[in-house]
XYZ file of C-alpha atoms in Angstrom:
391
model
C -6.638 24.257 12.087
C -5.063 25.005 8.607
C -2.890 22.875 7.183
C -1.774 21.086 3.892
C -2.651 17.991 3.148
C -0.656 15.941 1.286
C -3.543 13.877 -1.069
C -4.446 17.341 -1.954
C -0.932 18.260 -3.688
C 0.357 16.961 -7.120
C 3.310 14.951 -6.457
C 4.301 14.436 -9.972
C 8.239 13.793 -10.195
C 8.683 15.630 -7.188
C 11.311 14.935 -4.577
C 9.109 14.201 -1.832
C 10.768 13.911 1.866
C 8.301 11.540 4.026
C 8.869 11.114 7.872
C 7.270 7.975 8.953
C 7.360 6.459 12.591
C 9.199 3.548 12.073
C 10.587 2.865 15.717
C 9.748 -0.757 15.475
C 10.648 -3.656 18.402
C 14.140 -5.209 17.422
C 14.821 -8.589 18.994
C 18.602 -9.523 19.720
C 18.856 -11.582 16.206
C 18.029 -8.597 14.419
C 14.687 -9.395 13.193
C 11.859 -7.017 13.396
C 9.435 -8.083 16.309
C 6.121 -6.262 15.258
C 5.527 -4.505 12.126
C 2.310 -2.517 12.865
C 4.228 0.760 12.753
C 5.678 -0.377 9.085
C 2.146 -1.518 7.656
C -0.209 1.614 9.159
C 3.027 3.670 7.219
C 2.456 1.693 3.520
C -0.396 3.683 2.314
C 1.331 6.311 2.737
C 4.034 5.101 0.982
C 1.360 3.762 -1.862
C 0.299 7.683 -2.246
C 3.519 8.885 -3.076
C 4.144 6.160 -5.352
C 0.969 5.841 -7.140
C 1.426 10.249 -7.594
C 4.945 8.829 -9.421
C 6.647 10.856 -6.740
C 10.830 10.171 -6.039
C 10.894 9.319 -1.844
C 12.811 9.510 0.205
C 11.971 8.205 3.374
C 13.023 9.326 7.120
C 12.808 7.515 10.530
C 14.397 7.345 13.977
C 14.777 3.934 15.707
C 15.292 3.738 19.716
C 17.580 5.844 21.716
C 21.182 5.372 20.148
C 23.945 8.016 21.134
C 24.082 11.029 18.243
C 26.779 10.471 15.646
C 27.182 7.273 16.733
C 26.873 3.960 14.312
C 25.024 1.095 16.272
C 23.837 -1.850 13.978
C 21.446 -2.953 16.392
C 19.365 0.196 16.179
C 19.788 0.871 11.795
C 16.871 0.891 10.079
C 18.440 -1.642 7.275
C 15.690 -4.346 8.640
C 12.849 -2.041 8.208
C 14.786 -1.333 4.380
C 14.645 -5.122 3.726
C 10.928 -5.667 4.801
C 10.034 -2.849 2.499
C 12.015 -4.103 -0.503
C 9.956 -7.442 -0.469
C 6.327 -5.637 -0.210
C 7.293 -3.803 -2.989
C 8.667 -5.970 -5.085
C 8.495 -4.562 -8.175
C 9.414 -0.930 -7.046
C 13.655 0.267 -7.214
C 14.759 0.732 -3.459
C 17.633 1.705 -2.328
C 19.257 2.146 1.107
C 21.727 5.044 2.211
C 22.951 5.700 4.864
C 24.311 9.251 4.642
C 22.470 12.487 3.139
C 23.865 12.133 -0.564
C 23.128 9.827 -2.531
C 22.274 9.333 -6.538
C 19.121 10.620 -8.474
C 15.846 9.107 -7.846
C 13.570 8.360 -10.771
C 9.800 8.712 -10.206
C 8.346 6.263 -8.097
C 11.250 5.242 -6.530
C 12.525 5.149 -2.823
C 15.287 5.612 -0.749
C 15.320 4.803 2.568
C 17.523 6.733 4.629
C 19.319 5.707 8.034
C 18.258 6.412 11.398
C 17.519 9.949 11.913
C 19.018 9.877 15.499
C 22.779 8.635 14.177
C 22.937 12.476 12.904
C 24.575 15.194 14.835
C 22.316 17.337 15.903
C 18.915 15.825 15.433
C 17.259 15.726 18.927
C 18.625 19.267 19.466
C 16.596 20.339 16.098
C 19.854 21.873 14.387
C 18.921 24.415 12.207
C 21.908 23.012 9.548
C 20.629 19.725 10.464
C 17.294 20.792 9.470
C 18.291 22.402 5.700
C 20.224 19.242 4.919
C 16.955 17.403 5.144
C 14.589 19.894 3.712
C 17.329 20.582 0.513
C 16.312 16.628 -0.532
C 13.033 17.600 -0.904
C 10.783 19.562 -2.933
C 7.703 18.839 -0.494
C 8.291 17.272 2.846
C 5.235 15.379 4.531
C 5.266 14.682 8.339
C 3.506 11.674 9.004
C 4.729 10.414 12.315
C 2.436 11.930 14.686
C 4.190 9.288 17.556
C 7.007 11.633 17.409
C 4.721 15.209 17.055
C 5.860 16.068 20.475
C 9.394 16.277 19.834
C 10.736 19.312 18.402
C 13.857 17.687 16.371
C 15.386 18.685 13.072
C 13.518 15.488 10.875
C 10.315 16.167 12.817
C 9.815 19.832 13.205
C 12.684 22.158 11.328
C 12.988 20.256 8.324
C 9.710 21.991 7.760
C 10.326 25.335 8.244
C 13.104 25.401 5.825
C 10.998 23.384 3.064
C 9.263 25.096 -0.094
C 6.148 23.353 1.243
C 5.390 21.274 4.052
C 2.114 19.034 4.906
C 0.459 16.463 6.973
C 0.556 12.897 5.941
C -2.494 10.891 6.059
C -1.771 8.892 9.539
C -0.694 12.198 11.264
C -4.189 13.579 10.000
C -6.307 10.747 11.171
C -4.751 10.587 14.481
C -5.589 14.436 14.570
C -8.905 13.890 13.176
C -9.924 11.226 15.844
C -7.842 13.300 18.676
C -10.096 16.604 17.786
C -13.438 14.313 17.722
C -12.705 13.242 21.330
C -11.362 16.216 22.746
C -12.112 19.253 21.249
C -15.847 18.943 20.462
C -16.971 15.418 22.396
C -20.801 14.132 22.156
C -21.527 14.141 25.750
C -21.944 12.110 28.050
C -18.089 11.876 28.022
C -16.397 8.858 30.148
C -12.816 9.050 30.766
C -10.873 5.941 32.340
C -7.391 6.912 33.572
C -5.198 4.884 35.412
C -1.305 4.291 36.053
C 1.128 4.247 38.589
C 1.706 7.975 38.973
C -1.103 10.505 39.019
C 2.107 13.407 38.964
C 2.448 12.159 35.280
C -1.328 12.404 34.884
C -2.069 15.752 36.729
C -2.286 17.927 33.843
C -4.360 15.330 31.654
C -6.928 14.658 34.800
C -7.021 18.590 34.411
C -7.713 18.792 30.892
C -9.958 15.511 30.588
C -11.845 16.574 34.188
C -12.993 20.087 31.778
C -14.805 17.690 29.164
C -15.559 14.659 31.311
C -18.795 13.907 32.516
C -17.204 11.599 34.707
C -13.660 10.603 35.025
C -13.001 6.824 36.419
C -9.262 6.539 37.933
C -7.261 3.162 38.709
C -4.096 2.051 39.771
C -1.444 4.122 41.624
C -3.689 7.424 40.573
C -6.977 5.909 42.380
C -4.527 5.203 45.177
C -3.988 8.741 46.114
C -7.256 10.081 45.189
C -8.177 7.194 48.242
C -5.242 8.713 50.416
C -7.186 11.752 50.655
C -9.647 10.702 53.356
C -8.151 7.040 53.957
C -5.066 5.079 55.042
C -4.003 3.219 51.749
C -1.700 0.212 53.682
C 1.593 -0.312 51.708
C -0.657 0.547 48.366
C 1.694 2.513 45.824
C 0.603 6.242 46.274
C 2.524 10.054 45.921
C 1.899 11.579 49.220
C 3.038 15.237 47.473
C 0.027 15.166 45.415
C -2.805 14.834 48.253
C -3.558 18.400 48.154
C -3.995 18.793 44.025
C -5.857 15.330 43.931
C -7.931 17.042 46.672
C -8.367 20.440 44.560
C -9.745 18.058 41.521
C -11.737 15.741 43.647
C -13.723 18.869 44.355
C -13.655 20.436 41.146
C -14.639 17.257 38.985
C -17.015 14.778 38.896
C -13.991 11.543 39.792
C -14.989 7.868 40.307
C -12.866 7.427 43.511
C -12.402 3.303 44.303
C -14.931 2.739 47.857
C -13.562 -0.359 47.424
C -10.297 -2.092 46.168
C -9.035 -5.739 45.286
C -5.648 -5.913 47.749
C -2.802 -8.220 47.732
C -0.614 -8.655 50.889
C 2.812 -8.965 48.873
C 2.943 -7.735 44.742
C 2.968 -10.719 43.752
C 1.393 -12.705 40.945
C 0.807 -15.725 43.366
C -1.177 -12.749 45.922
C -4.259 -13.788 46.945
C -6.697 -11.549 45.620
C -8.971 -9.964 48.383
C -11.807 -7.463 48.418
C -12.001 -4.628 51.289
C -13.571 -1.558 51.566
C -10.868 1.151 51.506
C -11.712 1.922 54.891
C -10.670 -1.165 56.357
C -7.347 -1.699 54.248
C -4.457 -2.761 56.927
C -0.603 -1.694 56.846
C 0.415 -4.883 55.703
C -1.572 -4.958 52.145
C -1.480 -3.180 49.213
C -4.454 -2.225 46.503
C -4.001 -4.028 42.982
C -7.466 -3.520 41.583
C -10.725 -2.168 41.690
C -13.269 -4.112 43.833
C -16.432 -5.377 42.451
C -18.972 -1.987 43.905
C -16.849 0.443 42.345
C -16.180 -2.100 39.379
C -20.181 -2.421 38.750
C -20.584 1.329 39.286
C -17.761 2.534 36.726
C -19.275 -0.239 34.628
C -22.706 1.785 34.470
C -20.926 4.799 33.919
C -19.434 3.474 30.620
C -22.715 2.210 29.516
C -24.047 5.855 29.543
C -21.529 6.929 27.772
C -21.692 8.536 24.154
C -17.434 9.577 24.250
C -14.873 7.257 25.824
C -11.441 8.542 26.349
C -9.473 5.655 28.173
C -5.473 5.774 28.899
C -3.829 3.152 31.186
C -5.058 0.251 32.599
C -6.724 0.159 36.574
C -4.766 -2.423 38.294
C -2.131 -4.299 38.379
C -3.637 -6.317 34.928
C -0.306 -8.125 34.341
C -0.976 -10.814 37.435
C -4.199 -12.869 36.786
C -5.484 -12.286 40.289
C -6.063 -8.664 39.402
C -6.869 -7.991 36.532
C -10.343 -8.327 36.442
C -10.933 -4.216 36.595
C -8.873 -4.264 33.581
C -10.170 -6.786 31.813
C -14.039 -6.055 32.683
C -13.789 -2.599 31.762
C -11.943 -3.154 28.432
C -14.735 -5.476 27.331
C -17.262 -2.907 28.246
C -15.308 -0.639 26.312
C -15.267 -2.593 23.387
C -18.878 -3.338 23.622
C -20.307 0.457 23.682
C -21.194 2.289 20.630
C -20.127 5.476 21.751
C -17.312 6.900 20.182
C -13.869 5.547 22.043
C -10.202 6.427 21.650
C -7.557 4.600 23.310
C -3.542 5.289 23.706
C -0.658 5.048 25.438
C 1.524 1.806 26.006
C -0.046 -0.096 28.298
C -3.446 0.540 27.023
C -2.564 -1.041 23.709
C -0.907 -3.894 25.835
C -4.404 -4.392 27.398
C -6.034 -4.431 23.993
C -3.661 -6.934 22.682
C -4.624 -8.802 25.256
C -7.702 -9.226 25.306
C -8.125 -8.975 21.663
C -10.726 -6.011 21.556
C -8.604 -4.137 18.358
C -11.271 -4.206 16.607
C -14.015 -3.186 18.695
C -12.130 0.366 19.787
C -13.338 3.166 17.661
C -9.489 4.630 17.461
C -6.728 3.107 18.822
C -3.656 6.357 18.950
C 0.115 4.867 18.715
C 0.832 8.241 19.644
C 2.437 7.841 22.999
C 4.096 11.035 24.243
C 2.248 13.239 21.240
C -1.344 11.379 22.525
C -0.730 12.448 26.334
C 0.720 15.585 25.171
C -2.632 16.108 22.766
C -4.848 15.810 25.909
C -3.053 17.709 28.404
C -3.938 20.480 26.070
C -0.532 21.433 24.474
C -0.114 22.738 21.497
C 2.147 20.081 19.367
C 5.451 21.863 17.457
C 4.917 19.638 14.481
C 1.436 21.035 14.756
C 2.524 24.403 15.198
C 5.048 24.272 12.357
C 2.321 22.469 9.874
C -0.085 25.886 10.791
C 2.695 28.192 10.293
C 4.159 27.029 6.869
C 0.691 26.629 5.841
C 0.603 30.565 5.789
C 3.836 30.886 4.268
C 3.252 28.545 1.220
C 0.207 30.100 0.608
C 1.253 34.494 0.876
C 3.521 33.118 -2.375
């Protein structure tokens, strides 16, 4: 993959356009709720300003409606939080296109991307407003790399040169260590309520995996396969393609579950063979022989890909499938990556940040990633690369 790299280019006094991923938690008083998306973005920032570039800086926040002003959902909070790290740095906040001159080192923070007509739609005059502020622009919000939308993806293609950030490149980095060229024995845990919303990834991830370990709703129907699953949550319409990869790939499929008779976090926790689950109850977790046996599996492991969690980890009762196999997780030296939103809830909660080799905030762009797509940021980062350098 070619592409430029924006610590390689000499940002001196250049107007340099950064997309961050700013979509931060607002609570109803207008404070900002966590502001891990803001600090992983400030050495990026730091770059640009110790290079004595003029930034601007672009962000969307939630899901407002385009060309619509809604207060809750500006990004003046994230402005405010940024004018007291940097203290002694001149930054302003606009919230249209035009404003004044920027001096070198400098910063203006512009509104939500998402209040302009035209954005999600990736207008092409959308698109040439943004890249005419810029001499460079640098995408560095690979959460939003999925999305082809004029501050993510055109904004490049009408720039004089356009380049990867340093987040967006170590979320790549990590992605293509995983994925493209693994150490084997390769581990992947996937679970979730859905396995429709999984197919192509169990696809993809079944093609590396030496072994692929499945909980929740996704287990459920692998189970459905052979067994009666109760009232356990479970998509019928996907029998026969869970069937197709149970044959194909090497799957950890649940012999025994943790079942609840009502979802419920006062359920009484209960552990039956999958053969004998009844009508009336429903699996919520792993059971303890399939727990210790995907346990083993992990220890082998030299590449751990994990997305989701593999029961219902919120209620006490069952979480223990969860819980067990994050720790195990965290304790291997093998090479792990981790995303998606309830996998970073699980790793919250059980504290184990530290112990996961890469943690991706990617969401959409880190399913996306694995399913084997081929990103349009990406694709527009590859393709200007080409252009800038036929000049």
């Amino acid at each position: 993959m070619r592409i430029i790299k924006m610590n390689e280019l000499d940002l001196y006094d250049k107007k340099v356009l950064i997309r961050l991923d700013l979509n931060v938690p607002i609570n109803e008083y207008g404070e900002i709720a966590s502001y891990a998306r803001i600090i992983a973005a400030i050495p990026t920032i730091k770059l640009a300003i110790k290079k004595k570039a003029r930034i601007i800086i672009l962000s969307h926040l939630g899901r407002p409606e385009e060309g619509i002003y809604n207060k809750k959902l500006s990004l003046f909070p994230i402005f405010q939080y940024l004018k007291k790290y940097f203290k002694k740095i001149n930054i302003v906040f606009s919230k249209t296109l035009s404003f004044g001159k920027i001096k070198k080192g400098e910063i203006v923070v512009l509104e939500n991307t998402r209040f302009n007509i035209g954005e999600k739609r990736n207008s092409s005059s959308l698109a040439k407003k943004y890249a005419s502020l810029c001499d460079i622009f640098v995408m560095d919000a690979f959460g939003t790399a999925h999305r082809s939308e004029a501050s993510t993806c055109g904004v490049g293609y009408f720039s004089k040169i356009a380049c990867a950030g340093p987040l967006f490149l170590s979320e790549l980095t990590s992605l293509e260590k995983a994925l493209k060229n693994p150490i084997k024995p390769v581990v992947s845990i996937i679970g979730g309520s859905k396995v429709s919303t999984k197919f192509k990834i169990l696809k993809s991830l079944g093609k590396i995996s030496n072994t692929i370990i499945v909980g929740g709703g996704i287990a459920n129907t692998f189970v459905a396969i052979d067994k009666k699953v109760g009232k356990s949550l479970f998509e019928p319409d996907y029998l026969i393609q869970a069937k197709e990869l149970k044959k194909k790939y090497n799957i950890l499929i649940p012999e025994d579950s943790r079942i609840g008779k009502e979802f419920s976090k006062h359920a009484t926790a209960i552990v039956k063979k999958t053969s004998d689950i009844q009508e009336n109850e429903e699996i919520m977790d792993l059971g303890d022989k399939t727990l210790l046996k995907a346990l083993k599996i992990i220890q082998s492991a030299k590449t751990i890909i994990w997305n989701g969690p593999v029961g219902v980890y919120e209620f006490k009762n069952f979480q223990k499938g969860t819980k067990l196999i994050a720790l195990e997780i965290a304790k291997s030296n093998a090479f792990s990556l981790a995303g998606g939103g309830d996998t970073l809830a699980v790793i919250d909660m059980f504290k184990i940040k530290e112990k996961i080799s890469y943690i991706s905030t990617g969401g959409g762009s880190f399913l996306s990633f694995i399913e084997g797509n081929k990103l349009p940021t990406i694709k527009m980062l590859e393709q200007t690369f080409f252009k800038t350098n036929k000049k």
